[in-house]
Amino acid sequence: MNAPDTMPPIDLLESDPERFRRKAAAARAALAHDPHRPAYHFTPPANWMNDPNGVMQWNGRCHLFYQHHPDGSFWDDMHWGHAVSNDLVHWRDLPIALAPDPGGPDRDGVYSGCAVDDDGVPTLVYTSNQHPDQTVSLAVALDPADPELIRWRKDPGNPVLATYPPGVEVLRTDDGHVHFRDPAVWREGDEWKMLLGSGIPGVGGVVLLYRSLDLRGWEFVGPLLTGDQEQRDPVWLGSMWECPQLFPLGERHVLMVSVWHDKRTFYPACLVGDYGSNRFVPETVHVLDAGSGYAPQSFLDERGQRVLFVWLREQRGSAAQTAAGWSGAMSIPWLLTLGNDATLRFAPPAALAALRREHHHAHDIEIAVGSDWISPDIQGNSLELIAEFAPGLTGASGLIVRRSPGGEEQTRIGHDPVQQVLFVDKSRASLDREAEHTGAEARFALSAGEPLRLHLFVDHSVLEVVANDRVLLTERLYPTRADSLGVGAFAGDAAATLTALDGWEMASAWD
Ligand code: FRU
């Protein structure tokens, strides 16, 4: 029996663009009243979404493909969903780009992959899943001049890479499945390079490097980097790496991998270092997002900006996701740069400011030890907040969001200078005991005299936090009360001064 508030199933398998558009619009309208459904973070029109795939800019427009189950809000039967945007803020749903072919090498799912420009032809390179194997396949845009790139044709030669390298033993789980997936391809000189994520049994995650002249015939070059699953410091990297991506940033190279172990997904990790002679030598390793984020993918836009999307996993049970009729949200597009300390810096795209509505400002708020300050005018479930605290904090302090008037529900985001962490405390985030109450923390220290700066995007069940431009932490929040809208600030073991707080209500990105 369905619970009374369960959404009726919405089937998004429709290839006619006009009919699809109507279906997707109807699905979005039907889900718009869900208090947990984000308004300005990308979500699938309905049903399940995981990794961002094939992100790219083509003839000015940004294309976002995503792992998608078009027929239910749970992970199954992977397709590539597709949306397009002129500004990275407003999206338009397009028909499913890739579906599994019965009898084809992708019959058990079109898994993650990337997009490249093959001499004027947009080309998708993806994982074709045929239990228990994973191979690499291609699809090309039927009409590269179509601004929406709606139609894709799979390569008749698929799979273009049929098996893992000879002599390399890749991870196989006890169910027999081989873990060898998620191609990331780039142009280097006069050849193509490709990474695949895998694991070496008993050793750790591995990124395998290939080369090709035509995207269709691939030669194994060697492992780009191999991890050590026993090593805990500074970051444990598990036994298998999903969704690798290597790209230049500033004067260095960044390698992103998503840490997988024993059939569980952990967190995306970011390694910054040097790439040359087909090897990558990391200098720093950090967790990209210790919260809900996973499987990030980035692209270089036409202005030369490195734009990152991260899948924000649900943090509530599968029954709640099924009842909701949708699952999964995408981070805002984060613009990446590199700091002098060889770690990432995160900035929202300027275009996002188009969604800012009513603005409120507060300044020089003194918060006594162990007390909270509640803003008299900033509140809501769709907000952008920018806060700065006076330097010299000696106790934990930060912001409060999604707070009910009596404080029964609230989420605290702060910096603890003693533990040297940025944290999201979700112990009271929701009165719904089924929603995950474990928050997250990330290593974060301020230098002497540096003020704490918190940049928050609150969007219904999504919370994205960036501290001092350099630490990203995302969480999912499911407050039950309609009045859990309050915003404030707190001081723990020591008084704090909130020098400035700016809050904007954010409009929906959908018409
Ligand atoms: C990461 C991942 C990828 C895989 C895809 C399947 O979340 O497991 O490794 O290609 O999702 O949906």
XYZ file of C-alpha atoms and ligand atoms in Angstrom:
523
model
C 0.000 0.000 0.000
C 1.264 3.438 -0.837
C 1.367 6.015 1.911
C -1.311 8.679 1.305
C 1.307 11.299 0.454
C 3.121 9.064 -2.029
C 3.483 10.617 -5.464
C 1.956 8.535 -8.244
C 4.741 7.134 -10.479
C 5.875 9.486 -13.218
C 7.342 7.837 -16.303
C 9.816 10.072 -18.147
C 10.588 7.694 -20.996
C 9.481 9.813 -23.918
C 11.665 10.591 -26.899
C 9.460 13.132 -28.680
C 10.886 16.474 -27.468
C 7.540 18.287 -27.242
C 5.776 15.472 -25.438
C 8.775 15.060 -23.148
C 8.758 18.770 -22.336
C 5.095 18.598 -21.358
C 5.683 15.507 -19.229
C 8.699 17.027 -17.487
C 6.850 20.312 -16.871
C 3.883 18.412 -15.427
C 6.250 16.406 -13.209
C 7.962 19.557 -11.947
C 4.604 21.209 -11.255
C 3.384 18.137 -9.367
C 6.515 18.100 -7.198
C 6.811 21.858 -6.689
C 4.843 21.812 -3.434
C 7.139 19.289 -1.779
C 8.754 21.273 1.076
C 12.029 19.362 0.589
C 12.318 19.919 -3.161
C 15.070 22.456 -3.979
C 14.008 25.559 -5.914
C 17.296 26.731 -7.402
C 19.489 23.630 -7.243
C 19.082 21.346 -10.227
C 16.939 18.262 -9.603
C 15.607 15.694 -12.097
C 12.078 16.501 -13.327
C 11.057 13.447 -11.288
C 12.550 10.120 -10.207
C 16.137 9.242 -9.432
C 19.336 11.180 -10.205
C 22.941 10.526 -9.225
C 26.254 11.587 -10.816
C 26.656 14.581 -13.111
C 27.836 13.227 -16.493
C 29.148 14.743 -19.716
C 29.115 18.311 -18.400
C 30.208 20.687 -21.160
C 29.578 23.965 -22.923
C 28.650 23.649 -26.573
C 28.013 26.669 -28.818
C 27.463 28.817 -25.742
C 25.053 26.510 -23.935
C 25.889 24.394 -20.916
C 24.790 20.788 -21.025
C 24.288 18.763 -17.902
C 23.716 15.046 -18.263
C 23.093 12.932 -15.202
C 22.716 9.345 -14.055
C 18.985 8.812 -14.055
C 16.392 6.154 -13.423
C 13.452 7.557 -15.399
C 10.909 5.213 -13.912
C 11.295 5.407 -10.145
C 12.999 7.410 -7.405
C 15.493 4.694 -6.553
C 18.752 3.657 -8.231
C 18.087 1.196 -11.079
C 18.351 0.815 -14.862
C 20.705 3.752 -15.477
C 20.002 6.214 -18.295
C 21.535 9.623 -19.032
C 19.078 12.418 -18.244
C 19.786 15.739 -19.961
C 19.249 19.452 -19.314
C 20.594 22.602 -20.926
C 21.214 26.117 -19.629
C 22.268 29.471 -21.058
C 23.517 30.837 -17.744
C 24.189 27.823 -15.457
C 21.244 28.978 -13.343
C 18.045 28.399 -15.343
C 17.646 24.914 -16.819
C 15.519 23.379 -19.517
C 14.708 19.664 -19.392
C 15.522 17.651 -22.507
C 14.600 14.072 -23.410
C 16.767 11.292 -22.100
C 20.008 11.253 -24.089
C 21.123 7.658 -23.602
C 19.136 4.560 -22.672
C 20.338 0.971 -22.287
C 19.879 -1.133 -25.420
C 18.496 -4.600 -24.807
C 21.148 -6.921 -26.163
C 23.738 -4.119 -26.342
C 26.923 -3.785 -24.291
C 25.045 -1.277 -22.096
C 21.983 -3.457 -21.587
C 22.442 -3.378 -17.786
C 22.873 0.368 -17.611
C 24.456 3.411 -19.179
C 26.771 4.374 -16.338
C 28.874 7.472 -15.818
C 31.138 9.138 -18.348
C 32.093 12.412 -19.964
C 31.692 14.551 -23.091
C 34.380 15.652 -25.557
C 34.545 17.726 -28.724
C 35.757 15.328 -31.436
C 36.671 17.813 -34.156
C 33.270 19.497 -34.105
C 31.230 16.463 -33.075
C 29.989 16.353 -29.473
C 30.833 12.847 -28.301
C 29.800 11.083 -25.111
C 32.146 8.485 -23.665
C 30.395 6.315 -21.100
C 30.498 3.122 -19.081
C 28.485 0.363 -20.747
C 27.373 -2.038 -18.092
C 26.701 -5.662 -18.900
C 26.791 -7.762 -15.740
C 29.299 -8.745 -14.554
C 31.453 -6.604 -16.882
C 31.990 -2.926 -17.485
C 33.246 -1.598 -20.803
C 33.588 1.789 -22.508
C 31.228 2.972 -25.268
C 30.661 6.103 -27.367
C 27.711 8.083 -28.652
C 27.844 11.053 -31.036
C 25.432 13.960 -31.462
C 23.361 13.356 -34.594
C 23.188 17.068 -35.309
C 26.057 19.091 -33.784
C 24.286 22.284 -34.952
C 21.198 21.519 -32.846
C 21.466 23.958 -29.916
C 19.893 21.365 -27.642
C 21.860 18.309 -28.839
C 18.763 16.187 -28.437
C 19.593 13.165 -30.575
C 22.519 10.818 -29.951
C 23.686 7.825 -31.938
C 25.681 5.066 -30.324
C 28.828 3.975 -32.129
C 28.295 0.769 -34.126
C 31.697 -0.403 -32.860
C 30.645 -0.305 -29.198
C 32.155 -1.200 -26.854
C 35.281 0.689 -27.880
C 37.166 -0.723 -24.899
C 36.014 -4.265 -24.183
C 38.069 -5.304 -21.207
C 40.502 -4.200 -18.536
C 44.222 -4.222 -19.299
C 45.992 -7.547 -19.665
C 48.199 -8.256 -16.689
C 46.276 -5.899 -14.403
C 44.051 -7.609 -11.895
C 41.124 -5.262 -11.237
C 38.763 -5.426 -8.295
C 35.938 -7.925 -8.492
C 33.375 -8.093 -5.689
C 31.958 -11.349 -4.302
C 28.906 -10.960 -6.568
C 31.317 -11.355 -9.500
C 31.096 -7.716 -10.641
C 34.150 -6.116 -12.118
C 34.811 -2.520 -11.026
C 36.258 -0.712 -14.023
C 34.355 2.384 -15.029
C 33.694 6.095 -15.459
C 35.834 7.235 -18.418
C 37.252 10.762 -18.256
C 38.707 11.810 -21.619
C 40.731 14.849 -22.700
C 42.765 16.004 -25.675
C 46.531 16.095 -25.149
C 48.645 17.150 -28.105
C 47.612 15.016 -31.056
C 46.088 12.195 -29.059
C 43.266 11.458 -26.637
C 43.873 10.402 -23.081
C 41.375 8.540 -20.931
C 41.190 7.648 -17.252
C 39.157 4.814 -15.801
C 38.455 4.238 -12.129
C 39.123 0.842 -10.583
C 40.818 -0.913 -7.685
C 43.694 -3.358 -7.312
C 42.616 -6.169 -4.959
C 44.333 -5.900 -1.578
C 46.139 -2.692 -2.608
C 43.758 0.218 -3.110
C 42.034 2.452 -5.633
C 43.644 2.970 -9.006
C 43.265 5.314 -11.935
C 44.147 3.598 -15.225
C 45.482 5.713 -18.097
C 44.825 4.989 -21.782
C 45.645 6.713 -25.070
C 43.940 6.794 -28.469
C 44.171 8.541 -31.815
C 40.494 8.279 -32.709
C 38.511 7.592 -29.482
C 37.749 4.139 -30.895
C 40.933 2.169 -30.420
C 42.540 2.414 -26.982
C 45.978 1.478 -25.769
C 46.737 0.996 -22.076
C 49.514 3.300 -20.913
C 49.724 2.332 -17.233
C 48.311 3.321 -13.866
C 48.260 7.098 -13.435
C 48.104 6.704 -9.660
C 47.563 3.805 -7.258
C 46.271 4.283 -3.693
C 47.012 2.423 -0.479
C 43.847 1.274 1.251
C 45.714 0.785 4.553
C 46.841 4.377 4.726
C 44.595 6.548 6.930
C 46.533 9.818 6.841
C 45.873 12.470 5.737
C 42.798 10.985 4.003
C 41.698 7.361 3.736
C 41.086 6.581 0.065
C 39.298 3.190 0.213
C 39.733 0.183 -2.087
C 38.248 1.482 -5.341
C 38.014 4.865 -7.046
C 34.944 5.942 -8.985
C 34.563 8.928 -11.300
C 38.194 10.024 -11.731
C 38.919 13.334 -13.424
C 42.236 15.064 -14.084
C 42.459 18.707 -15.118
C 44.917 21.576 -14.992
C 44.160 24.338 -12.490
C 46.476 27.297 -12.067
C 50.008 25.950 -12.404
C 49.094 22.492 -11.095
C 46.878 19.507 -11.883
C 43.885 18.326 -9.898
C 42.855 14.677 -9.710
C 39.383 14.035 -8.294
C 38.289 10.527 -7.336
C 35.245 9.295 -5.423
C 36.137 6.896 -2.640
C 34.317 3.551 -2.727
C 34.839 0.631 -0.396
C 33.007 -2.631 0.182
C 29.946 -1.602 -1.889
C 29.661 1.740 -0.099
C 30.259 5.223 -1.420
C 32.226 7.491 0.953
C 33.337 10.923 -0.255
C 35.008 12.630 -3.174
C 38.705 13.298 -2.656
C 40.826 15.895 -4.351
C 44.532 15.485 -4.985
C 46.564 18.441 -6.191
C 49.972 17.877 -7.705
C 51.886 17.543 -10.916
C 51.138 15.566 -14.056
C 53.788 14.616 -16.549
C 55.260 11.566 -18.284
C 51.911 9.791 -17.811
C 52.173 9.914 -14.018
C 50.498 12.062 -11.418
C 52.420 12.996 -8.291
C 50.138 14.413 -5.591
C 51.315 17.099 -3.220
C 48.121 17.605 -1.203
C 45.109 15.347 -0.606
C 41.865 16.520 0.900
C 38.243 15.527 1.096
C 36.336 17.618 -1.434
C 33.081 17.430 0.543
C 32.766 15.473 3.786
C 28.967 15.810 3.697
C 26.375 14.741 1.141
C 28.436 15.298 -2.007
C 29.752 12.543 -4.277
C 30.923 11.916 -7.844
C 31.881 15.497 -8.788
C 32.549 16.374 -12.422
C 33.868 19.623 -13.873
C 34.303 21.287 -17.251
C 36.124 24.266 -18.665
C 33.613 26.824 -19.905
C 34.098 29.094 -22.905
C 35.379 31.869 -20.609
C 38.077 29.567 -19.281
C 36.384 29.036 -15.915
C 36.542 25.583 -14.306
C 32.947 24.738 -13.324
C 32.192 21.912 -10.884
C 28.969 20.010 -10.205
C 28.598 17.628 -7.282
C 25.785 15.126 -6.748
C 24.155 15.865 -3.361
C 22.963 12.510 -2.056
C 19.744 12.185 -0.094
C 20.207 11.659 3.630
C 16.864 10.053 4.374
C 15.575 6.518 3.927
C 14.623 4.924 0.615
C 10.932 4.769 1.610
C 10.878 8.568 1.957
C 12.616 8.963 -1.410
C 10.160 6.630 -3.098
C 7.238 8.446 -1.530
C 8.640 11.818 -2.648
C 8.788 10.747 -6.309
C 12.270 12.229 -6.797
C 15.751 11.742 -5.377
C 19.036 13.587 -5.669
C 20.056 17.208 -6.204
C 22.997 18.841 -7.935
C 25.230 21.385 -6.208
C 25.251 24.886 -7.581
C 27.901 25.174 -10.301
C 30.997 26.043 -8.266
C 33.825 27.950 -9.952
C 37.147 26.434 -8.958
C 40.496 28.106 -8.594
C 43.641 27.040 -6.815
C 44.992 28.570 -3.612
C 48.686 29.098 -2.847
C 48.479 26.149 -0.472
C 47.601 23.802 -3.381
C 43.994 23.308 -2.272
C 40.792 24.356 -4.014
C 38.926 27.650 -3.773
C 35.166 27.746 -4.422
C 33.103 30.664 -5.736
C 29.495 30.791 -6.944
C 29.022 31.969 -10.553
C 28.109 35.641 -10.861
C 24.923 34.666 -12.744
C 23.448 33.127 -9.600
C 22.928 36.642 -8.245
C 20.059 36.932 -10.755
C 17.998 34.845 -8.336
C 18.565 37.184 -5.373
C 15.389 38.882 -4.162
C 14.702 40.645 -0.872
C 17.910 41.578 0.917
C 18.525 42.134 4.638
C 21.680 43.200 6.366
C 22.756 43.079 9.996
C 26.067 44.130 11.502
C 28.085 44.286 14.706
C 25.979 41.786 16.611
C 27.591 40.833 19.933
C 26.765 37.270 20.912
C 27.381 36.356 24.543
C 28.976 33.071 25.652
C 26.611 30.142 25.155
C 23.860 32.191 23.551
C 22.042 32.561 20.250
C 21.021 35.629 18.288
C 18.014 35.274 16.033
C 17.615 37.593 13.060
C 14.417 39.642 13.239
C 14.090 39.856 9.459
C 16.089 37.221 7.604
C 14.222 33.964 7.310
C 13.221 31.375 4.762
C 13.932 28.028 3.174
C 15.446 29.419 -0.019
C 18.282 31.753 0.929
C 21.802 32.879 0.248
C 23.652 34.004 3.386
C 27.063 35.622 3.742
C 28.419 36.103 7.256
C 31.635 37.429 8.677
C 32.750 37.104 12.302
C 35.369 39.259 13.992
C 38.799 37.583 14.058
C 40.157 35.983 17.205
C 37.371 33.449 17.880
C 38.338 31.201 20.774
C 35.159 29.126 21.001
C 32.869 27.476 18.454
C 30.610 29.978 16.687
C 28.646 30.214 13.504
C 25.215 30.416 11.925
C 21.846 28.792 12.579
C 19.417 27.974 9.744
C 16.056 26.237 9.338
C 15.199 27.046 12.963
C 11.673 26.745 14.330
C 10.601 29.619 16.614
C 11.049 27.480 19.728
C 14.330 25.954 18.483
C 12.900 22.415 18.322
C 14.341 22.168 14.833
C 17.560 23.929 13.830
C 20.851 23.290 12.070
C 24.107 24.862 13.238
C 27.022 25.563 10.972
C 30.180 26.698 12.680
C 33.880 26.774 13.143
C 35.535 25.254 16.207
C 38.973 26.855 16.597
C 40.048 24.319 19.234
C 39.235 21.247 17.135
C 40.153 23.190 13.967
C 37.061 22.090 12.097
C 34.155 23.446 10.142
C 31.047 21.556 11.235
C 27.361 21.128 10.463
C 25.472 20.033 13.582
C 22.297 18.243 12.512
C 21.373 16.751 15.901
C 18.210 18.885 15.866
C 17.856 19.346 12.100
C 14.586 17.427 11.915
C 11.950 16.002 14.248
C 11.669 13.155 11.733
C 13.762 10.396 13.327
C 14.113 8.686 9.917
C 16.150 11.588 8.531
C 19.887 11.294 9.088
C 20.962 13.297 12.141
C 24.686 12.753 11.842
C 26.218 15.976 10.645
C 29.641 16.390 9.102
C 32.894 18.141 9.757
C 35.885 19.144 7.724
C 39.394 20.172 8.743
C 39.493 23.931 8.777
C 41.813 26.339 10.561
C 41.929 30.117 10.369
C 45.212 31.913 10.263
C 45.980 34.559 12.900
C 43.793 37.599 12.365
C 41.716 35.957 9.649
C 37.970 36.460 10.112
C 35.581 33.510 9.756
C 33.563 33.933 6.560
C 30.647 31.612 5.904
C 28.848 31.539 2.571
C 25.654 29.475 2.692
C 23.141 28.341 0.131
C 19.980 27.076 1.817
C 17.465 25.532 -0.566
C 14.751 23.454 1.099
C 16.510 20.140 1.810
C 19.868 21.373 0.479
C 22.515 23.171 2.496
C 25.813 24.148 0.894
C 28.475 25.836 2.986
C 31.763 27.327 1.923
C 34.074 28.614 4.652
C 36.597 31.302 3.714
C 36.330 30.272 0.051
C 38.354 27.120 0.736
C 36.261 24.405 2.430
C 33.060 23.027 0.931
C 30.592 21.117 3.101
C 27.125 20.140 1.886
C 24.331 18.479 3.840
C 20.702 17.539 3.294
C 18.143 18.778 5.854
C 14.549 17.638 6.243
C 12.843 19.833 8.857
C 9.237 18.749 9.439
C 7.783 22.056 10.604
C 6.563 24.668 8.149
C 7.889 27.360 10.504
C 11.478 26.042 10.596
C 12.631 29.104 8.676
C 14.614 31.095 11.225
C 18.169 32.309 10.738
C 20.565 33.269 13.501
C 24.042 33.023 14.914
C 25.527 31.418 17.997
C 28.536 31.578 20.262
C 29.711 28.572 22.289
C 32.492 28.697 24.881
C 33.480 32.269 24.076
C 31.658 35.413 22.990
C 31.692 36.263 19.299
C 30.965 39.277 17.132
C 29.014 38.840 13.941
C 30.536 41.723 12.015
C 28.175 41.447 9.062
C 25.380 39.235 7.854
C 23.781 39.570 4.433
C 20.775 37.457 3.541
C 18.879 37.237 0.270
C 15.728 35.349 -0.474
C 16.380 33.271 -3.561
C 13.863 32.888 -6.368
C 13.178 29.603 -8.080
C 15.313 28.754 -11.122
C 12.233 27.274 -12.817
C 9.532 29.372 -14.455
C 29.104 6.765 -8.763
C 28.702 5.571 -9.621
C 29.638 5.403 -10.799
C 28.793 4.640 -11.775
C 27.433 5.241 -11.547
C 26.291 4.284 -11.696
O 28.036 7.223 -7.986
O 28.658 4.400 -8.838
O 30.846 4.757 -10.482
O 29.218 4.790 -13.094
O 27.433 5.748 -10.229
O 25.073 4.928 -11.527
